[in-house]
CSV table of C-alpha atoms and ligand atoms in Angstrom, one decimal:
chain,number,residue,atom,x,y,z
S,38,UNK,CA,-17.1,-6.7,-3.2
S,39,UNK,CA,-18.4,-7.1,0.7
S,40,UNK,CA,-20.3,-10.0,-1.1
S,41,UNK,CA,-16.8,-11.8,-2.3
S,42,UNK,CA,-15.5,-11.0,1.1
S,43,UNK,CA,-18.6,-12.7,3.6
S,44,UNK,CA,-18.0,-15.5,0.9
S,45,UNK,CA,-14.8,-16.6,2.3
S,46,UNK,CA,-12.9,-16.4,-1.1
S,47,UNK,CA,-10.8,-13.7,-0.1
S,48,UNK,CA,-7.9,-15.1,1.8
S,49,UNK,CA,-4.9,-12.5,0.6
S,50,UNK,CA,-6.0,-8.7,1.0
S,51,UNK,CA,-3.1,-6.8,0.5
S,52,UNK,CA,-3.7,-3.3,1.3
S,53,UNK,CA,-1.9,-0.1,-0.1
S,54,UNK,CA,-2.4,3.1,2.4
S,55,UNK,CA,-0.9,6.5,2.2
S,56,UNK,CA,-1.3,9.5,4.5
S,57,UNK,CA,-4.9,10.1,3.9
S,58,UNK,CA,-5.6,7.4,6.5
S,59,UNK,CA,-3.8,9.5,9.4
S,60,UNK,CA,-5.8,12.3,8.6
S,61,UNK,CA,-8.2,11.6,10.5
S,62,UNK,CA,-5.4,11.3,14.0
S,63,UNK,CA,-4.6,14.9,13.3
S,64,UNK,CA,-1.6,14.3,10.6
S,65,UNK,CA,-1.7,16.6,7.5
S,66,UNK,CA,-1.3,14.6,4.8
S,67,UNK,CA,0.9,16.1,2.1
S,68,UNK,CA,-0.8,17.2,-0.9
S,69,UNK,CA,-4.4,18.4,-0.4
S,70,UNK,CA,-4.2,22.3,-1.2
S,71,UNK,CA,-4.4,24.5,1.9
S,72,UNK,CA,-4.1,21.6,4.8
S,73,UNK,CA,-1.3,19.5,3.0
S,74,UNK,CA,2.4,19.6,4.5
S,75,UNK,CA,3.7,20.6,1.1
S,76,UNK,CA,2.0,24.0,0.9
S,77,UNK,CA,2.9,24.7,4.9
S,78,UNK,CA,6.2,25.0,4.3
S,79,UNK,CA,6.8,28.4,3.0
S,80,UNK,CA,8.1,29.6,6.2
S,81,UNK,CA,11.0,27.6,5.0
S,82,UNK,CA,11.5,28.9,1.7
S,83,UNK,CA,12.1,25.4,0.2
S,84,UNK,CA,13.4,25.6,-3.7
S,85,UNK,CA,10.1,22.7,-3.9
S,86,UNK,CA,8.2,21.5,-0.9
S,87,UNK,CA,9.5,17.4,-2.0
S,88,UNK,CA,13.1,19.2,-0.7
S,89,UNK,CA,12.1,18.6,2.7
S,90,UNK,CA,12.6,14.9,2.2
S,91,UNK,CA,16.0,15.7,-0.5
S,92,UNK,CA,18.7,13.7,0.7
S,93,UNK,CA,21.0,16.5,-0.7
S,94,UNK,CA,19.0,19.6,0.3
S,95,UNK,CA,18.9,17.6,3.7
S,96,UNK,CA,22.8,17.9,3.6
S,97,UNK,CA,22.2,21.2,3.1
S,98,UNK,CA,20.0,22.5,5.4
S,99,UNK,CA,18.3,19.8,7.7
S,100,UNK,CA,16.2,22.2,9.9
S,101,UNK,CA,13.1,22.4,7.9
S,102,UNK,CA,13.0,18.3,7.9
S,103,UNK,CA,13.8,17.9,11.8
S,104,UNK,CA,10.7,20.4,12.3
S,105,UNK,CA,8.8,18.2,10.5
S,106,UNK,CA,10.0,15.1,11.8
S,107,UNK,CA,8.9,16.5,15.2
S,108,UNK,CA,5.4,16.7,14.2
S,109,UNK,CA,5.1,12.8,13.0
S,110,UNK,CA,6.9,11.7,15.7
S,111,UNK,CA,5.5,8.6,16.8
S,112,UNK,CA,3.6,8.5,20.0
S,113,UNK,CA,1.8,11.6,19.7
S,114,UNK,CA,-1.3,10.1,17.7
S,115,UNK,CA,-3.8,7.6,18.1
S,116,UNK,CA,-5.1,5.3,15.3
S,117,UNK,CA,-7.5,6.1,12.9
S,118,UNK,CA,-10.7,3.4,11.9
S,119,UNK,CA,-8.9,2.6,9.2
S,120,UNK,CA,-6.4,1.6,11.0
S,121,UNK,CA,-8.7,-0.5,13.4
S,122,UNK,CA,-10.2,-2.1,9.9
S,123,UNK,CA,-6.7,-3.2,9.0
S,124,UNK,CA,-6.2,-4.9,12.1
S,125,UNK,CA,-9.7,-6.5,12.0
S,126,UNK,CA,-8.3,-7.8,8.3
S,127,UNK,CA,-5.3,-9.1,10.1
S,128,UNK,CA,-7.2,-11.0,12.8
S,129,UNK,CA,-9.9,-12.4,10.5
S,130,UNK,CA,-6.7,-14.1,8.9
S,131,UNK,CA,-7.0,-12.3,5.9
S,132,UNK,CA,-4.6,-9.4,5.4
S,133,UNK,CA,-1.6,-10.7,3.6
S,134,UNK,CA,0.2,-7.5,4.0
S,135,UNK,CA,0.0,-3.5,4.2
S,136,UNK,CA,2.2,-1.8,2.5
S,137,UNK,CA,2.0,1.8,3.7
S,138,UNK,CA,4.0,4.7,3.1
S,139,UNK,CA,3.4,6.3,6.1
S,140,UNK,CA,6.1,7.1,9.1
S,141,UNK,CA,3.6,7.6,11.5
S,142,UNK,CA,3.9,4.0,13.2
S,143,UNK,CA,-0.1,3.8,14.0
S,144,UNK,CA,-0.1,0.6,12.0
S,145,UNK,CA,1.8,-0.9,14.7
S,146,UNK,CA,-0.3,1.2,17.7
S,147,UNK,CA,-3.5,-0.2,15.7
S,148,UNK,CA,-1.9,-4.2,16.7
S,149,UNK,CA,-1.0,-4.9,13.3
S,150,UNK,CA,2.4,-7.2,13.5
S,151,UNK,CA,5.4,-6.4,12.1
S,152,UNK,CA,5.3,-9.3,9.8
S,153,UNK,CA,2.3,-8.0,8.4
S,154,UNK,CA,3.4,-4.0,7.4
S,155,UNK,CA,5.8,-2.6,5.4
S,156,UNK,CA,6.8,0.6,5.9
S,157,UNK,CA,8.0,1.3,2.3
S,158,UNK,CA,9.0,5.0,3.2
S,159,UNK,CA,11.3,3.7,6.6
S,160,UNK,CA,10.2,5.1,9.9
S,161,UNK,CA,11.6,6.3,12.9
S,162,UNK,CA,12.8,2.6,14.3
S,163,UNK,CA,16.5,3.5,13.8
S,164,UNK,CA,18.7,6.0,12.0
S,165,UNK,CA,22.1,6.3,10.6
S,166,UNK,CA,24.7,8.8,9.6
S,167,UNK,CA,23.8,10.0,5.8
S,168,UNK,CA,27.8,9.8,5.4
S,169,UNK,CA,29.5,6.8,6.9
S,170,UNK,CA,25.9,4.9,7.4
S,171,UNK,CA,27.3,4.5,11.0
S,172,UNK,CA,23.8,3.3,13.2
S,173,UNK,CA,23.0,5.8,15.5
S,174,UNK,CA,21.8,5.7,19.2
S,175,UNK,CA,17.5,6.6,18.5
S,176,UNK,CA,17.1,8.2,21.8
S,177,UNK,CA,19.7,10.5,20.8
S,178,UNK,CA,17.8,11.5,17.6
S,179,UNK,CA,14.3,11.6,19.1
S,180,UNK,CA,16.0,13.9,21.7
S,181,UNK,CA,17.3,15.9,19.5
S,182,UNK,CA,14.4,16.2,16.7
S,183,UNK,CA,12.3,17.4,19.7
S,184,UNK,CA,14.7,19.6,20.9
S,185,UNK,CA,14.9,21.0,17.0
S,186,UNK,CA,18.0,20.3,15.9
S,187,UNK,CA,20.4,18.5,14.4
S,188,UNK,CA,22.2,15.2,15.3
S,189,UNK,CA,26.2,14.9,14.7
S,190,UNK,CA,27.8,11.3,13.5
S,191,UNK,CA,30.5,11.0,16.5
S,192,UNK,CA,32.6,8.5,14.2
S,193,UNK,CA,32.8,11.3,10.8
S,194,UNK,CA,31.3,14.7,11.6
S,195,UNK,CA,28.2,13.7,9.1
S,196,UNK,CA,24.7,14.5,9.6
S,197,UNK,CA,22.1,11.5,11.0
S,198,UNK,CA,18.9,10.9,10.4
S,199,UNK,CA,16.1,8.6,11.2
S,200,UNK,CA,15.8,5.7,8.3
S,201,UNK,CA,13.0,7.2,6.6
S,202,UNK,CA,13.0,6.4,2.8
S,203,UNK,CA,14.3,10.1,1.0
S,204,UNK,CA,13.5,11.4,-2.5
S,205,UNK,CA,16.9,10.0,-4.1
S,206,UNK,CA,17.3,7.0,-1.5
S,207,UNK,CA,16.5,3.3,-2.6
S,208,UNK,CA,13.8,1.8,-0.6
S,209,UNK,CA,14.8,-1.4,2.3
S,210,UNK,CA,15.4,-4.5,0.4
S,211,UNK,CA,12.8,-6.1,2.7
S,212,UNK,CA,10.4,-3.8,0.4
S,213,UNK,CA,12.1,-5.4,-2.6
S,214,UNK,CA,11.6,-8.8,-1.4
S,215,UNK,CA,8.3,-8.9,0.2
S,216,UNK,CA,7.1,-7.2,-3.3
S,217,UNK,CA,8.7,-9.9,-5.1
S,218,UNK,CA,7.1,-12.7,-3.1
S,219,UNK,CA,3.3,-10.7,-2.6
S,220,UNK,CA,3.0,-10.2,-6.2
S,221,UNK,CA,4.0,-13.1,-7.4
S,222,UNK,CA,1.8,-14.1,-10.5
S,223,UNK,CA,1.2,-17.8,-9.0
S,224,UNK,CA,-1.2,-20.3,-11.0
S,225,UNK,CA,-4.8,-20.7,-11.7
S,226,UNK,CA,-7.2,-23.2,-12.5
S,227,UNK,CA,-8.6,-23.5,-15.5
S,228,UNK,CA,-12.5,-21.6,-14.9
S,229,UNK,CA,-14.2,-24.3,-17.6
S,230,UNK,CA,-17.0,-26.0,-15.2
S,231,UNK,CA,-15.4,-29.1,-13.8
S,232,UNK,CA,-12.0,-28.4,-15.4
S,233,UNK,CA,-8.9,-28.6,-13.0
S,234,UNK,CA,-6.3,-28.2,-15.2
S,235,UNK,CA,-3.6,-25.1,-15.1
S,236,UNK,CA,-4.1,-22.2,-16.7
S,237,UNK,CA,-2.5,-20.6,-20.0
S,238,UNK,CA,0.5,-18.6,-19.6
S,239,UNK,CA,0.1,-15.1,-21.3
S,240,UNK,CA,2.7,-13.3,-23.4
S,241,UNK,CA,3.4,-11.7,-20.8
S,242,UNK,CA,3.8,-14.1,-18.0
S,243,UNK,CA,0.8,-13.8,-16.4
S,244,UNK,CA,-1.9,-16.3,-16.4
S,245,UNK,CA,-5.3,-16.9,-18.8
S,246,UNK,CA,-8.6,-17.6,-17.1
S,247,UNK,CA,-8.4,-20.7,-19.1
S,248,UNK,CA,-6.1,-24.1,-20.0
S,249,UNK,CA,-5.1,-24.6,-23.0
S,250,UNK,CA,-8.1,-26.8,-23.8
S,251,UNK,CA,-10.6,-25.0,-23.0
S,252,UNK,CA,-8.9,-21.5,-24.3
S,253,UNK,CA,-10.8,-21.8,-27.9
S,254,UNK,CA,-14.0,-21.8,-26.1
S,255,UNK,CA,-13.3,-18.4,-24.4
S,256,UNK,CA,-14.0,-15.7,-26.7
S,257,UNK,CA,-17.6,-17.3,-27.2
S,258,UNK,CA,-18.3,-17.3,-23.4
S,259,UNK,CA,-17.7,-13.9,-23.5
S,260,UNK,CA,-15.1,-13.7,-20.7
S,261,UNK,CA,-14.5,-10.2,-21.7
S,262,UNK,CA,-17.7,-9.5,-19.5
S,263,UNK,CA,-17.0,-12.0,-16.5
S,264,UNK,CA,-17.1,-8.9,-14.3
S,265,UNK,CA,-14.8,-10.4,-11.6
S,266,UNK,CA,-15.2,-13.9,-11.8
S,267,UNK,CA,-13.8,-16.3,-12.2
S,268,UNK,CA,-12.9,-15.7,-8.3
S,269,UNK,CA,-8.9,-14.9,-7.6
S,270,UNK,CA,-9.4,-16.7,-5.0
S,271,UNK,CA,-9.1,-19.5,-7.1
S,272,UNK,CA,-5.6,-19.3,-6.9
S,273,UNK,CA,-3.7,-22.0,-5.6
S,274,UNK,CA,-0.8,-21.6,-3.2
S,275,UNK,CA,2.4,-20.9,-4.1
S,276,UNK,CA,6.1,-21.8,-3.1
S,277,UNK,CA,7.5,-20.2,-0.1
S,278,UNK,CA,10.0,-17.5,-1.9
S,279,UNK,CA,11.6,-16.7,1.3
S,280,UNK,CA,11.8,-18.5,4.5
S,281,UNK,CA,12.0,-16.1,6.7
S,282,UNK,CA,8.9,-13.8,5.7
S,283,UNK,CA,6.7,-16.7,5.7
S,284,UNK,CA,5.1,-15.8,2.3
S,285,UNK,CA,3.5,-18.2,0.8
S,286,UNK,CA,0.8,-17.2,-1.5
S,287,UNK,CA,-0.3,-13.5,-3.3
S,288,UNK,CA,-2.9,-11.5,-3.4
S,289,UNK,CA,-6.4,-12.1,-4.2
S,290,UNK,CA,-7.7,-8.6,-3.5
S,291,UNK,CA,-6.0,-5.1,-3.3
S,292,UNK,CA,-7.2,-2.0,-1.6
S,293,UNK,CA,-5.9,1.1,-1.8
S,294,UNK,CA,-6.6,3.8,1.0
S,295,UNK,CA,-5.6,7.2,1.3
S,296,UNK,CA,-2.6,7.7,-1.2
S,297,UNK,CA,-2.6,10.1,-3.9
S,298,UNK,CA,-0.1,7.3,-5.9
S,299,UNK,CA,2.1,9.6,-7.1
S,300,UNK,CA,5.2,8.3,-5.5
S,301,UNK,CA,7.2,5.3,-7.2
S,302,UNK,CA,8.2,2.9,-7.0
S,303,UNK,CA,4.9,2.2,-4.4
S,304,UNK,CA,2.3,3.7,-7.0
S,305,UNK,CA,3.2,1.0,-9.5
S,306,UNK,CA,2.2,-1.8,-7.1
S,307,UNK,CA,-1.3,-1.3,-8.2
S,308,UNK,CA,-0.4,-2.4,-11.4
S,309,UNK,CA,1.2,-5.3,-10.2
S,310,UNK,CA,-1.5,-7.3,-9.3
S,311,UNK,CA,-2.7,-10.2,-11.4
S,312,UNK,CA,-5.2,-8.8,-13.7
S,313,UNK,CA,-7.8,-10.9,-12.4
S,314,UNK,CA,-7.4,-9.3,-9.3
S,315,UNK,CA,-10.3,-7.2,-8.0
S,316,UNK,CA,-8.8,-3.6,-7.0
S,317,UNK,CA,-10.4,-1.1,-4.5
S,318,UNK,CA,-9.8,2.4,-4.1
S,319,UNK,CA,-10.8,4.4,-1.0
S,320,UNK,CA,-9.9,7.9,-1.4
S,321,UNK,CA,-11.2,11.2,-1.3
S,322,UNK,CA,-10.3,11.9,-4.9
S,323,UNK,CA,-9.8,9.8,-7.9
S,324,UNK,CA,-6.4,9.1,-9.0
S,325,UNK,CA,-3.8,7.3,-10.6
S,326,UNK,CA,-6.2,6.9,-13.7
S,327,UNK,CA,-6.1,4.9,-16.4
S,328,UNK,CA,-5.1,7.3,-19.9
S,329,UNK,CA,-3.1,4.5,-22.2
S,330,UNK,CA,-4.4,3.0,-25.4
S,331,UNK,CA,-7.2,0.6,-24.6
S,332,UNK,CA,-6.7,-3.1,-24.1
S,333,UNK,CA,-7.7,-5.5,-27.1
S,334,UNK,CA,-10.3,-7.9,-26.1
S,335,UNK,CA,-11.3,-8.7,-29.3
S,336,UNK,CA,-8.6,-10.9,-29.5
S,337,UNK,CA,-7.8,-14.7,-27.3
S,338,UNK,CA,-6.1,-14.3,-25.2
S,339,UNK,CA,-7.2,-10.5,-24.5
S,340,UNK,CA,-4.1,-8.0,-25.0
S,341,UNK,CA,-3.8,-6.3,-21.5
S,342,UNK,CA,-1.5,-2.7,-21.8
S,343,UNK,CA,1.2,-2.4,-19.8
S,344,UNK,CA,-0.1,0.5,-18.9
S,345,UNK,CA,-2.3,-0.2,-16.1
S,346,UNK,CA,-4.4,2.2,-13.8
S,347,UNK,CA,-7.7,2.6,-12.5
S,348,UNK,CA,-10.6,2.0,-15.0
S,349,UNK,CA,-13.4,3.2,-13.1
S,350,UNK,CA,-15.2,4.9,-15.9
S,351,UNK,CA,-14.1,2.7,-18.6
S,352,UNK,CA,-16.1,0.7,-20.6
S,353,UNK,CA,-14.0,-2.4,-20.0
S,354,UNK,CA,-13.4,-2.2,-16.4
S,355,UNK,CA,-14.5,-5.4,-14.6
S,356,UNK,CA,-12.6,-5.1,-11.4
S,357,UNK,CA,-11.6,-1.2,-10.1
S,358,UNK,CA,-13.7,-0.2,-7.6
S,359,UNK,CA,-13.9,3.1,-6.5
S,360,UNK,CA,-15.2,4.3,-2.8
S,361,UNK,CA,-14.4,8.6,-3.3
S,362,UNK,CA,-15.2,9.8,0.4
S,363,UNK,CA,-13.1,9.6,3.8
S,364,UNK,CA,-11.5,6.2,4.2
S,365,UNK,CA,-12.9,5.9,7.4
S,366,UNK,CA,-16.5,5.9,6.1
S,367,UNK,CA,-15.9,3.9,3.3
S,368,UNK,CA,-13.8,1.0,6.0
S,369,UNK,CA,-17.2,1.3,8.4
S,370,UNK,CA,-19.7,1.3,5.5
S,371,UNK,CA,-18.0,-2.0,4.0
S,372,UNK,CA,-17.5,-3.6,7.6
S,373,UNK,CA,-21.4,-3.0,7.6
S,374,UNK,CA,-22.3,-4.4,4.5
S,375,UNK,CA,-20.1,-7.3,5.2
S,376,UNK,CA,-21.4,-7.6,9.1
S,377,UNK,CA,-18.5,-7.0,10.8
S,378,UNK,CA,-19.4,-3.2,12.0
S,379,UNK,CA,-19.6,-4.3,15.7
S,380,UNK,CA,-16.0,-6.1,15.5
S,381,UNK,CA,-14.8,-3.1,14.1
S,382,UNK,CA,-16.4,-0.6,16.9
S,383,UNK,CA,-15.0,-3.3,19.3
S,384,UNK,CA,-11.2,-2.8,18.3
S,385,UNK,CA,-12.0,1.1,17.8
S,386,UNK,CA,-13.7,1.4,21.6
S,387,UNK,CA,-11.2,-1.3,23.5
S,388,UNK,CA,-8.0,0.2,22.0
S,389,UNK,CA,-9.1,3.8,22.4
S,390,UNK,CA,-6.5,5.6,24.7
S,391,UNK,CA,-4.2,2.8,24.6
S,392,UNK,CA,-0.5,4.9,24.2
S,393,UNK,CA,0.8,4.4,20.8
S,394,UNK,CA,4.3,3.2,20.0
S,395,UNK,CA,6.5,2.3,16.6
U,1092,OAD,P1,-0.5,12.8,-0.2
U,1092,OAD,O1,-0.7,13.7,0.7
U,1092,OAD,O2,0.1,12.8,-1.9
U,1092,OAD,O3,-2.0,12.2,-0.9
U,1092,OAD,C1,-2.8,11.8,0.3
U,1092,OAD,C2,-4.4,11.3,-0.7
U,1092,OAD,O4,-5.5,11.2,0.4
U,1092,OAD,C3,-5.1,12.2,-1.1
U,1092,OAD,O5,-5.4,11.7,-2.6
U,1092,OAD,C4,-6.1,13.0,-0.5
U,1092,OAD,O6,-6.7,13.2,-1.2
U,1092,OAD,C5,-6.3,11.5,0.6
U,1092,OAD,N1,-7.0,12.0,1.6
U,1092,OAD,C6,-7.1,13.1,2.6
U,1092,OAD,N2,-8.0,12.7,3.2
U,1092,OAD,C7,-7.9,11.5,3.5
U,1092,OAD,C8,-9.4,10.6,4.5
U,1092,OAD,N3,-9.6,11.2,5.3
U,1092,OAD,N4,-10.0,9.3,3.7
U,1092,OAD,C9,-9.6,9.4,2.1
U,1092,OAD,N5,-8.7,10.0,1.6
U,1092,OAD,C10,-7.7,11.2,2.1
U,1092,OAD,O7,-0.1,11.2,0.6
U,1092,OAD,P2,0.7,10.0,0.0
U,1092,OAD,O8,0.2,9.4,-1.1
U,1092,OAD,O9,0.5,9.3,1.0
U,1092,OAD,O10,7.0,10.4,1.0
U,1092,OAD,O11,1.9,10.8,-0.5
U,1092,OAD,C11,3.2,9.9,-1.1
U,1092,OAD,C12,4.5,10.2,-0.4
U,1092,OAD,O12,4.9,11.5,-0.5
U,1092,OAD,C13,5.0,9.9,1.1
U,1092,OAD,O13,5.0,9.1,1.8
U,1092,OAD,C14,5.9,11.1,1.0
U,1092,OAD,C15,5.8,11.8,0.5
U,1092,OAD,O14,6.8,12.7,-0.4
U,1092,OAD,C16,8.5,10.4,2.0
U,1092,OAD,O15,7.6,10.5,3.3
U,1092,OAD,C17,9.4,10.1,2.0
U,1093,ZN,ZN1,29.1,9.2,9.7
């Protein structure tokens, strides 16, 4: 992975993050046994731990959420090495996007630009009434959360909450719009030596490795064993999909950091990248593993099952990499291998002590 990044062929990295990247900042994740937030909600007598983010439950009893929100309010915590690693990718100009499920805003505290970050599950940047949708004064909600009390809508008397996505709510239009652009399957050049033709369109609308003319050669070339070459960096720039989002091309490397990948639709992003795009999981545990029927590589074009998942331990794995360790260590190790360790250290050191914002 370090080699292909150092080679300069990787230009559009998507990072998919979860609560694990903020654990080193002192914010517990959700599902780790013992320390995770969901194991520590007994005092609220919730029907299930997830009820704390359930919109129907919130209407009945907003107290558990308010308590949890108080713990997660931005401004209280400092970014981790992993957050600065994301900033380093931005500085290097090879970060296409960060899709974070976190609501702590630490990506912004680390200096990531608004346009680079999709807060898939929203955040504290705005608030509204859950009944009439009336936007609410954010400072007022914030003060109420700190005081541990609910905020009542002036217009209809309904309950108000920050723009955090609850179970049962749709993700933001920006999430869907950006996903459509970032995960587009672009055309790529044929990987036959010296051929500049576009590759063949496969039945599932993804792209093959060779053009029509060279496709018949492919089986004999042993494409099934190509590891992660041909480089997905041979993707050519696609069209602009949404002017305001300044998106011109799709992903050529997916990094998944600190998430159990058990909440849809975010978990599905892992399987949305093109099947030639390398995927790296940096997490304490191996998650989202492939379990369905094997793909069929005996025919050409090969048949890739729609049910993907990581294939770390499969014989036919050619692009999935597992770094099973704390993500701060994984990021530091990767930087050391690429030769970016000092730059990472500088970021961590320079911005240490700078106050967080969201
Ligand atoms: P989870 O708590 O489900 O998963 C965190 C993952 O990070 C686990 O697999 C941990 O093993 C791993 N982990 C913990 N500490 C780590 C570290 N220092 N380095 C590397 N890995 C570490 O959290 P999410 O996947 O983010 O929804 O949860 C997804 C969503 O579920 C959240 O966004 C939240 C929750 O319901 C909302 O807030 C709406
Ligand atoms: Zn209202």
